[in-house]
XYZ file of C-alpha atoms in Angstrom:
530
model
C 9.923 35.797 -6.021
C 9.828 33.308 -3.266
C 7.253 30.112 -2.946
C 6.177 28.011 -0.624
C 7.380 24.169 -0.975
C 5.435 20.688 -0.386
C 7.506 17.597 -0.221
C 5.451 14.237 -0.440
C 7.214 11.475 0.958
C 5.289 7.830 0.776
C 6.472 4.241 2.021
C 4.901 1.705 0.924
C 5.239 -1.398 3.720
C 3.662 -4.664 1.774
C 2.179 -7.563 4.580
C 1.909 -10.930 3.569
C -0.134 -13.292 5.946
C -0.652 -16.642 4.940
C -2.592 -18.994 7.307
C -2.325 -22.709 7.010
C -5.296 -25.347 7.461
C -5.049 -28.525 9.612
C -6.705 -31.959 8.865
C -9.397 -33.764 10.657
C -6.851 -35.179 13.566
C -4.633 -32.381 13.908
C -3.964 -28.677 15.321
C -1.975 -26.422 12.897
C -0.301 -23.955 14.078
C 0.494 -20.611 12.226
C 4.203 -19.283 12.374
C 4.980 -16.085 12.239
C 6.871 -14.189 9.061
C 9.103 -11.419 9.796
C 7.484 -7.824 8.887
C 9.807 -5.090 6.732
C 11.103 -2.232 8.792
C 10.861 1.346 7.589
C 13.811 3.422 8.717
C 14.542 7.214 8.154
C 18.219 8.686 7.314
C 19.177 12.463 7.186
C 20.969 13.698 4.042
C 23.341 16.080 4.535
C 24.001 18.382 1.459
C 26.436 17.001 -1.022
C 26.724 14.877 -3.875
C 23.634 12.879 -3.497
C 21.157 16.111 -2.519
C 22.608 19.595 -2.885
C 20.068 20.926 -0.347
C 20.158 17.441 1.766
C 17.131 15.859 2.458
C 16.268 12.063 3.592
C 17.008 8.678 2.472
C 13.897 6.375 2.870
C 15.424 2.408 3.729
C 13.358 -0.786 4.016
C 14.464 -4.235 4.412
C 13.399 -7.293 7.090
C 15.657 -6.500 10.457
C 17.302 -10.219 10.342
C 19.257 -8.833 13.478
C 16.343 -7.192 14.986
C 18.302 -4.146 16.212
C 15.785 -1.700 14.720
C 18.332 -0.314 12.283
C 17.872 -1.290 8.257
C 21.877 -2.709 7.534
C 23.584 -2.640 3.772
C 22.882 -6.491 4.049
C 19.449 -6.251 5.092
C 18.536 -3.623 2.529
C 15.642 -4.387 -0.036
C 14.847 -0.488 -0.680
C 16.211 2.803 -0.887
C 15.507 5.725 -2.218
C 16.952 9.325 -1.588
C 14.204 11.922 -1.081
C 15.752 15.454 -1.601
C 14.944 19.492 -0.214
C 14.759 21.701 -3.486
C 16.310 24.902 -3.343
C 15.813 28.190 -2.038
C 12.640 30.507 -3.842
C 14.091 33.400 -5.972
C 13.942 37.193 -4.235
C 10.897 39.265 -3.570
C 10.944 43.238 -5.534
C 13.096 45.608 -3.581
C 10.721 48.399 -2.159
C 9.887 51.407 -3.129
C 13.038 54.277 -3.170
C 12.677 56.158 0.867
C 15.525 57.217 3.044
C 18.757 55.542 3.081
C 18.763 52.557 5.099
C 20.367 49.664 6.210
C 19.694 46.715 4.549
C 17.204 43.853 5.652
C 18.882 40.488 6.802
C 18.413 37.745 5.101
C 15.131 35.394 5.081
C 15.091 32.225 7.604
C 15.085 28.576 5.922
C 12.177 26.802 6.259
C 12.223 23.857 8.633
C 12.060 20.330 7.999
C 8.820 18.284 7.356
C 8.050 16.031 10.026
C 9.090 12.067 9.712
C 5.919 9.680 8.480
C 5.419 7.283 10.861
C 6.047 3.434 10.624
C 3.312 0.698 10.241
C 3.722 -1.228 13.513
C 2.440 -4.354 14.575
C 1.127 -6.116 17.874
C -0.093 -9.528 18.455
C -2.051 -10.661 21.523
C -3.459 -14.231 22.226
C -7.203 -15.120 21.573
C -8.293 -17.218 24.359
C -10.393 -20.331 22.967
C -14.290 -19.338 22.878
C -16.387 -17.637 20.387
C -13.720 -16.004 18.052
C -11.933 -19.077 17.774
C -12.831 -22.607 18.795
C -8.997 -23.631 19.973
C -7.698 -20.230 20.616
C -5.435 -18.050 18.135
C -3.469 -14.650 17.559
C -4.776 -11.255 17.210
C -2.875 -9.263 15.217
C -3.259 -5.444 15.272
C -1.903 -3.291 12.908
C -1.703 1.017 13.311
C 0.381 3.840 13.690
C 1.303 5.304 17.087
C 0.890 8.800 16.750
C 1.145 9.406 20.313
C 4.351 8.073 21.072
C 3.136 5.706 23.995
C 4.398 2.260 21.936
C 0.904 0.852 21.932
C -1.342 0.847 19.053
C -4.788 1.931 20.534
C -8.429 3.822 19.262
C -7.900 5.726 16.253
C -4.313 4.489 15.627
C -5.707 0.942 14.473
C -5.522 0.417 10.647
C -6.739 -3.155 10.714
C -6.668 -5.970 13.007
C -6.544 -9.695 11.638
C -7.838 -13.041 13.495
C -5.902 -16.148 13.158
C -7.043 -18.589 14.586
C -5.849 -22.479 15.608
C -7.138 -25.483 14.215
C -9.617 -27.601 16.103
C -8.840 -31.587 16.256
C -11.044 -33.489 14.470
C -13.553 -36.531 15.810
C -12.210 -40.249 14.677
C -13.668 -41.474 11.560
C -15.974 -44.761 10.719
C -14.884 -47.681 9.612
C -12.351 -47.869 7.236
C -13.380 -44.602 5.155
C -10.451 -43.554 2.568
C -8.294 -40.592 3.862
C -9.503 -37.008 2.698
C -6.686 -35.086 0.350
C -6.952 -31.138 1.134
C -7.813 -29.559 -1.698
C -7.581 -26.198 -2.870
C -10.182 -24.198 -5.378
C -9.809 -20.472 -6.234
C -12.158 -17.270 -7.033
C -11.405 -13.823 -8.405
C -11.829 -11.244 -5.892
C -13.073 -8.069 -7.587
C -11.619 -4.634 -6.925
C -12.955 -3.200 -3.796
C -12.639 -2.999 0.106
C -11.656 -6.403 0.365
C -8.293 -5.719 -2.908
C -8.375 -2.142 -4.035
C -7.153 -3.957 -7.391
C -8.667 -7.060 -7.411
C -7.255 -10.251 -6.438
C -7.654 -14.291 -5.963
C -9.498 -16.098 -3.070
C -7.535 -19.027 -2.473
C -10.217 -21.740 -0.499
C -8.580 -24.657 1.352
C -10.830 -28.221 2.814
C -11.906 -31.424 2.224
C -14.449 -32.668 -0.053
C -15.862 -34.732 2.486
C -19.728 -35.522 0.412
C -17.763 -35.750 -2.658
C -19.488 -33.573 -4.945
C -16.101 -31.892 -6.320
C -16.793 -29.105 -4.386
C -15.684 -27.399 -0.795
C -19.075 -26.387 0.654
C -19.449 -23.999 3.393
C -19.038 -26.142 5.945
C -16.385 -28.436 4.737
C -13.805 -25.196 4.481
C -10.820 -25.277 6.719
C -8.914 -21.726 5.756
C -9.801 -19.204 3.040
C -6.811 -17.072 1.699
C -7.065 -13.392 -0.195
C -4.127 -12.354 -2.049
C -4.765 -9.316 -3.710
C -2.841 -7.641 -6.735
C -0.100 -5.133 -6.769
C -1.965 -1.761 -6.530
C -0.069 1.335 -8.652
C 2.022 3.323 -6.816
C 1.160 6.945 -5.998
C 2.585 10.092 -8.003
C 6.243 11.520 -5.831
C 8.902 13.900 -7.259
C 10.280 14.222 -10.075
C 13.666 12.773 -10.142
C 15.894 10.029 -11.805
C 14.108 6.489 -12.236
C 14.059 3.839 -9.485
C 16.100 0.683 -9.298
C 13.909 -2.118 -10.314
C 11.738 -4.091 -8.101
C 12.030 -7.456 -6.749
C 10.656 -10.737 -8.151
C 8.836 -12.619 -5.641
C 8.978 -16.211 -6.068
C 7.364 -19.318 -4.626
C 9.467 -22.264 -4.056
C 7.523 -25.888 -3.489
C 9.098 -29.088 -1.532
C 7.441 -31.912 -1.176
C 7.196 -33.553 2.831
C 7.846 -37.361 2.911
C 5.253 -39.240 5.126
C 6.539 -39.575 8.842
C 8.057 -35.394 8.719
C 8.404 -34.291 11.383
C 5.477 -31.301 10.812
C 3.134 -33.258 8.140
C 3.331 -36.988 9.282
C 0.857 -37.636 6.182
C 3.560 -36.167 3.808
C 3.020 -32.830 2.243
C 4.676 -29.603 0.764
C 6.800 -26.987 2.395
C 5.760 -23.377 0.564
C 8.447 -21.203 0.605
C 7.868 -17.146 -0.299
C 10.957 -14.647 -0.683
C 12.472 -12.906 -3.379
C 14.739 -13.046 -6.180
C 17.456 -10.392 -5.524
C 20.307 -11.424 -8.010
C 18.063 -12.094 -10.965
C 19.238 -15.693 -11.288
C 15.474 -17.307 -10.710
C 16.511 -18.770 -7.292
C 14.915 -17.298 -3.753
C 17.789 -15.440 -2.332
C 15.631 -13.734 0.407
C 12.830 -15.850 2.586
C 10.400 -13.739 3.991
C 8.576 -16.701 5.297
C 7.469 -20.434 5.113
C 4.679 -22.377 5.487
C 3.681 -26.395 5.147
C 0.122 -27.966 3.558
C -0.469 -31.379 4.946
C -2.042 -34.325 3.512
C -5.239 -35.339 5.839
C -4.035 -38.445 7.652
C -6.023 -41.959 7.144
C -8.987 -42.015 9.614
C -8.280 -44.648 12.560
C -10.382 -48.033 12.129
C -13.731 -48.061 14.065
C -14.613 -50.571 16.274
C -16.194 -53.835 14.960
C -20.345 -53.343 14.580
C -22.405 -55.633 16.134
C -22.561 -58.969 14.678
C -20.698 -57.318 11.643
C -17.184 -57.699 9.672
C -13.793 -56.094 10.494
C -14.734 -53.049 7.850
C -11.527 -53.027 4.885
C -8.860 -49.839 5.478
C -9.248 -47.235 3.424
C -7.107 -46.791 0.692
C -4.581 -43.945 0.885
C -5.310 -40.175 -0.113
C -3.868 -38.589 -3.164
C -1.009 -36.259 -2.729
C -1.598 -32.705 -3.212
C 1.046 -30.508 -5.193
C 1.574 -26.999 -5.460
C 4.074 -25.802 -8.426
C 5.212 -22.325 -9.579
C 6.463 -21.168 -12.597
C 8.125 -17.537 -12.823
C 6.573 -15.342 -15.526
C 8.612 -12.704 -16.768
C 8.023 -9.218 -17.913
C 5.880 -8.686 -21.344
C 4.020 -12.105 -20.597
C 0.320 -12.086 -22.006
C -1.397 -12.759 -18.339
C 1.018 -10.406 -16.426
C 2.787 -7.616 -18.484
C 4.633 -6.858 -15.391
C 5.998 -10.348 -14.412
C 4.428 -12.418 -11.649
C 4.475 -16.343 -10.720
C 1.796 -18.761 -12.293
C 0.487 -21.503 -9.224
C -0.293 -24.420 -10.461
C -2.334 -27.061 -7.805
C -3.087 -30.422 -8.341
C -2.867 -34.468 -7.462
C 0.388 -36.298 -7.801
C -1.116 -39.847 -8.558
C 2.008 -41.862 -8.910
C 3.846 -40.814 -6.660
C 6.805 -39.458 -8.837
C 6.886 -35.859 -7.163
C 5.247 -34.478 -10.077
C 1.935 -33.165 -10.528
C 0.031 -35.635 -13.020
C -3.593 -34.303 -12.724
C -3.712 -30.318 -12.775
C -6.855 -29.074 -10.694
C -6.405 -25.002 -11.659
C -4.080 -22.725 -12.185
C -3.760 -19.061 -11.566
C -0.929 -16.263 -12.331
C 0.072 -13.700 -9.175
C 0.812 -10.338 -11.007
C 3.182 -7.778 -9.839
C 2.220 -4.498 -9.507
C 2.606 -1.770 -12.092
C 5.451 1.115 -11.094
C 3.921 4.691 -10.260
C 4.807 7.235 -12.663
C 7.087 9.774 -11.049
C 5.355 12.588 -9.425
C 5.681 16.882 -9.806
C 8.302 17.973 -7.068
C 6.244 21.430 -5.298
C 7.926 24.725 -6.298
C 10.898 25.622 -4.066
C 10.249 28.384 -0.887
C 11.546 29.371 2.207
C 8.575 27.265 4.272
C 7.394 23.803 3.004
C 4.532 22.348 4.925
C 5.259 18.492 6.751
C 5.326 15.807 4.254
C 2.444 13.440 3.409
C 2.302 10.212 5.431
C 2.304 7.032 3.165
C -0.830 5.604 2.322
C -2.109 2.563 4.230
C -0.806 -0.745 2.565
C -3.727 -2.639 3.322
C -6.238 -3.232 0.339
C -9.443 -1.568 0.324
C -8.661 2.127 1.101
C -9.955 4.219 4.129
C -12.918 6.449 3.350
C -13.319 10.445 4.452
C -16.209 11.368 5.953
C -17.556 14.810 7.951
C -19.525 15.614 10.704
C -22.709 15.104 9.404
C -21.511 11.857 8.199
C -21.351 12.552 4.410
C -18.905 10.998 2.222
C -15.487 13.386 1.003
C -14.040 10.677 -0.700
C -11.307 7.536 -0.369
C -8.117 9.167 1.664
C -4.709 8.922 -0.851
C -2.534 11.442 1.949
C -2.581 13.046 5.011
C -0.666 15.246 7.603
C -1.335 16.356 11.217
C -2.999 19.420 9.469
C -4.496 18.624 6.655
C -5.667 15.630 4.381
C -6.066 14.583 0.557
C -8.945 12.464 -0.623
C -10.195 10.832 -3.986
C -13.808 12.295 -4.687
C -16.894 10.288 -6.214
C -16.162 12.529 -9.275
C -12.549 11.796 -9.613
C -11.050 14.776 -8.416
C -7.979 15.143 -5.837
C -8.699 17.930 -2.938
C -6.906 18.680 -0.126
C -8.548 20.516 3.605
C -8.264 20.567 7.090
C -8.975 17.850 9.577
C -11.829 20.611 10.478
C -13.167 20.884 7.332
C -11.295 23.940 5.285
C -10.475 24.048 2.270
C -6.274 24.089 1.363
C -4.007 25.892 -0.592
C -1.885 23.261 -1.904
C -0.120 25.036 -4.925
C 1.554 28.389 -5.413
C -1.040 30.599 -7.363
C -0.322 34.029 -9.256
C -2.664 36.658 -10.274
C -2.565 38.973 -13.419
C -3.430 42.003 -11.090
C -1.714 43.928 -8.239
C -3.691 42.482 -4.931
C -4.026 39.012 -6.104
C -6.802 40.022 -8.292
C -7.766 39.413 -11.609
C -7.247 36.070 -13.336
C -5.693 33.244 -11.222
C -2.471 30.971 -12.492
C -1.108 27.926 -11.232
C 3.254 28.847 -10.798
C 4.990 26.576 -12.574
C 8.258 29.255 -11.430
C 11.624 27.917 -11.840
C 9.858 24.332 -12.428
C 8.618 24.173 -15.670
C 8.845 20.399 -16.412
C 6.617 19.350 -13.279
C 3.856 16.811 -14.021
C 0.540 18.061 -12.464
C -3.007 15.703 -12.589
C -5.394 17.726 -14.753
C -8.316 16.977 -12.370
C -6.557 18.459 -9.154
C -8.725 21.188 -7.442
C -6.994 24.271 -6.231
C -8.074 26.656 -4.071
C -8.363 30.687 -3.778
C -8.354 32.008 -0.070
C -9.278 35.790 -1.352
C -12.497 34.936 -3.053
C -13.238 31.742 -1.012
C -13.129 29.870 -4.759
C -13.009 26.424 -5.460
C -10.563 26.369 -9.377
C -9.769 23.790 -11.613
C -7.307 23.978 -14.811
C -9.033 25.341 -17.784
C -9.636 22.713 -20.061
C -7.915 23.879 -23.090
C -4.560 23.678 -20.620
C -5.016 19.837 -19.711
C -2.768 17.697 -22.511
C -4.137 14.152 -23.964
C -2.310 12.458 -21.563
C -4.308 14.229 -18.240
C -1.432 16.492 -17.646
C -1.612 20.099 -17.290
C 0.576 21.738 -19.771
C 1.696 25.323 -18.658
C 1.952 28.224 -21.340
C 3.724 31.667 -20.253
C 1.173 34.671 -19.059
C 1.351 38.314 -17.474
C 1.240 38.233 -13.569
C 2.194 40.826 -11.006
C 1.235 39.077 -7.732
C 1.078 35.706 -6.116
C 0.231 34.278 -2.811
C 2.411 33.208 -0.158
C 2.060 29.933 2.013
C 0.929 32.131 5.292
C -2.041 33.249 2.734
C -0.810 37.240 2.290
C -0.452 38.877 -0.761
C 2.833 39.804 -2.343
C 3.058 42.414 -5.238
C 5.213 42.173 -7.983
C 6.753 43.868 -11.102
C 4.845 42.687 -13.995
C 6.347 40.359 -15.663
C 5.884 36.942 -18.083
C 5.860 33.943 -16.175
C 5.115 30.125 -16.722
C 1.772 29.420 -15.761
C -1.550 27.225 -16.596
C -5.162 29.364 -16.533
C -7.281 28.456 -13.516
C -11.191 28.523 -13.866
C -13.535 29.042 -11.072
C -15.855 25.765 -9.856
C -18.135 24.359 -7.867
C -17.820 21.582 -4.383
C -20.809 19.878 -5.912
C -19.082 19.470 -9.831
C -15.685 17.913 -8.062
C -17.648 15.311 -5.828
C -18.251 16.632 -2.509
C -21.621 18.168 -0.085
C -21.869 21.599 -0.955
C -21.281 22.200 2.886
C -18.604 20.610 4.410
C -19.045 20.566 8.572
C -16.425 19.296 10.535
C -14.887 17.894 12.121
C -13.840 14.897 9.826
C -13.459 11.565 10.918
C -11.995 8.537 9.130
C -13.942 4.843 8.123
């Protein structure tokens, strides 16, 4: 018996920006942090993949000659080709023959493309006052190394400060402070997140108002990674760590004094940044110049000097109460004398890690897989489906040149066409000759595949929506296959092929409706992403 294949390959490309406030007198300027690049590697068949398949590297290009070195390496992972589909029935007994040749091996999925990135200048004006950097993030599908239309994914402004106007007499020097908001899961942080706020209280009422707010921050949480193949567990992830030093006044970037923020990660376990990914410095506001002497007035007194703002981190480590997963806890606040130490604590907050996916069902072997699944998008918030009458599918999780996979309303995964058609994304087998009768999901040759309970299948013959009978779905959400009778199954170009009857592992599939899984109960295409 012989079955078509799927392999799923996701990268998952993390962007950090961080943009940095200025003070009343001064322009900051916002540097820019190297970006991880995603490179592809053939695996010849051997040792590490018996049937070969790819190795998926990512690391920051230090050298920047587009190639992911052993010393540059943060990731790796070794996606392989399963093996060729077991034999179809030898026909019928006729006239002596010669025998057929051998079946052709399916092809290769195509490579996912990279998340690329393109900056252009904003010219001073409506956008932003003093100018600043576009920054435009897509994929180029069509090969013409521009990101353009429909290849866009997101595009960020960051803009430069503006220099501010010379303060009044003798007025004490404004300290930037920092507050902080949770930022609930949604478009802005699939998983939730902090708002970090940054400005000067300049009415003193203990709080940054609207108008007094220099840069806002979002760092969102670690989002869960998606179900891939089965296969042996991942090396562990990376701690990222914050490192804080504190800028003397007269430096040569904060005259005022400061901190130097420094983000990378911990890739020898020994608490220490081994690996910057990039840097950044906060600057105290400097004193405001004296104003000149009022009419018939007094010289007014100099203002005494600003309080030192501190940032401090604090690793957590895996099984803490606030982050089960590990993380860093921030910790801002005043040093008031002057020891390098934060005396007065204004907040804290504790920057998760993300939880590991669980390992995902490798497709049942065949001559013919279909192209992998790109990676999902790394930015937070998730890209909607919608068709051409402008109704909702659901939030996208995958997608090929042909087809694409979506989240529903109603929880359920389903996979169609770009024009609106339903897929068949799993090997199905029937109890009767002519792919008739009851319908199985294959679980041939693979029995200990994990498949999602609330995936929706589909059935080309009868034009059925199916979903796993409910009696075959296990506490944990996983469908757990038992053996039945089949004697047919469908192949990936959609025919029919017959088989001996025979027992098989399998899970019961049950017939359902587009408006029970989440979607319009017409579909019109063709479909467009938001």
């Amino acid at each position: 018996m012989i079955f078509p294949t799927r392999h799923a390959l996701a990268a998952l490309l993390a962007l950090t920006l961080v943009a940095c406030g200025g003070d009343d007198d001064d322009t900051a300027t916002t540097p820019t942090g190297q970006v991880p690049t995603v490179e592809l590697r053939d695996i010849s068949p051997g040792e590490t993949c018996e049937f070969g398949g790819v190795e998926l590297r990512s690391g920051v290009d230090a050298d920047n000659d587009g190639v992911v070195d052993t010393s540059e390496l943060d990731f790796s992972r070794a996606v392989c080709n399963g093996e060729d589909g077991r034999d179809g029935l030898n026909g019928t007994n006729g006239q002596d023959g010669t025998n057929g040749r051998n079946g052709d091996d399916g092809t290769n999925g195509e490579d996912g493309l990279t998340l690329e990135v393109e900056t252009s200048v904003i010219e001073p004006g409506l956008v932003c006052e003093s100018g600043g950097t576009l920054f435009t993030f897509g994929y180029d599908d069509n090969n013409d190394d521009a990101i353009s239309g429909d290849e866009i994914v997101e595009e960020v402004e960051v803009c430069n400060g503006t220099d501010g106007t010379n303060g009044e007499n003798g007025q004490d020097g404004l300290t930037l402070e920092v507050e902080t908001s949770v930022i609930e899961p949604g478009l802005v942080c699939a998983n939730g997140g902090t708002l970090f706020t940054f400005g000067y209280d300049t009415n003193d009422d203990d709080a940054i108002s609207e108008d007094e707010v220099v840069d806002t921050v979002e760092v969102c949480n670690g989002r869960d990674g998606t179900d891939g193949q089965d296969g042996t567990n991942g090396q562990d992830g990376m701690t990222s760590l914050m490192e804080l030093e504190t800028l003397a006044e007269g430096d040569a970037t904060c005259a005022a004094g400061g901190v130097r923020l420094r983000v990378g990660f911990d890739t020898t376990g020994d608490g220490n940044i081994d690996d910057t990914s990039s840097t950044r410095e906060i600057c105290n506001g400097t004193d405001g110049e004296n104003g000149e002497n009022g009419e018939n007035g007094e010289n007014g007194e100099n203002g005494e000097d600003g309080l030192s703002s501190l940032v401090e981190t604090t690793v957590l480590n895996t099984g803490d109460p606030n982050c089960p997963n590990g993380g860093v806890q921030v910790t801002f606040g005043y040093d008031t004398t002057e020891d390098g130490n934060i005396d007065q604590v204004t907040s804290t907050e504790s920057v998760c890690n993300g939880t590991d996916g669980e390992n995902g069902d490798p497709g049942p072997a065949g001559p013919q897989g279909p192209a992998g699944e790109d990676g999902e998008n790394a930015s937070g918030g998730g890209t909607t489906l919608v068709d051409g009458n402008g109704a909702t599918l659901g939030l996208v999780i995958g997608s090929t040149d042909a087809d694409i996979s979506v989240l529903t309303s109603a929880g359920y995964r389903v996979t169609m066409t770009w024009t609106g058609e339903f897929v068949n994304a799993a090997t199905l087998e029937y109890s009767s000759a002519g792919c008739a009768g009851s319908v199985y999901l294959s679980y041939y040759n693979n029995e200990t595949r994990k498949v999602w309970g609330r995936s929706v299948f589909y059935n080309p013959f009868t034009d059925t929506l199916l979903l796993a009978s409910s009696s075959s779905i296990g506490a944990d959400g996983i469908i757990v296959p038992t053996n039945a009778t089949v004697a047919s199954y469908l192949e990936a170009a959609g025919t029919c092929s017959e088989l001996t009857p025979e027992s098989s592992p399998t899970a019961p599939l049950v017939s359902t409706t587009a408006t029970t899984v989440g979607l319009p109960s017409t579909i019109v295409g063709p479909l467009t992403l938001q």
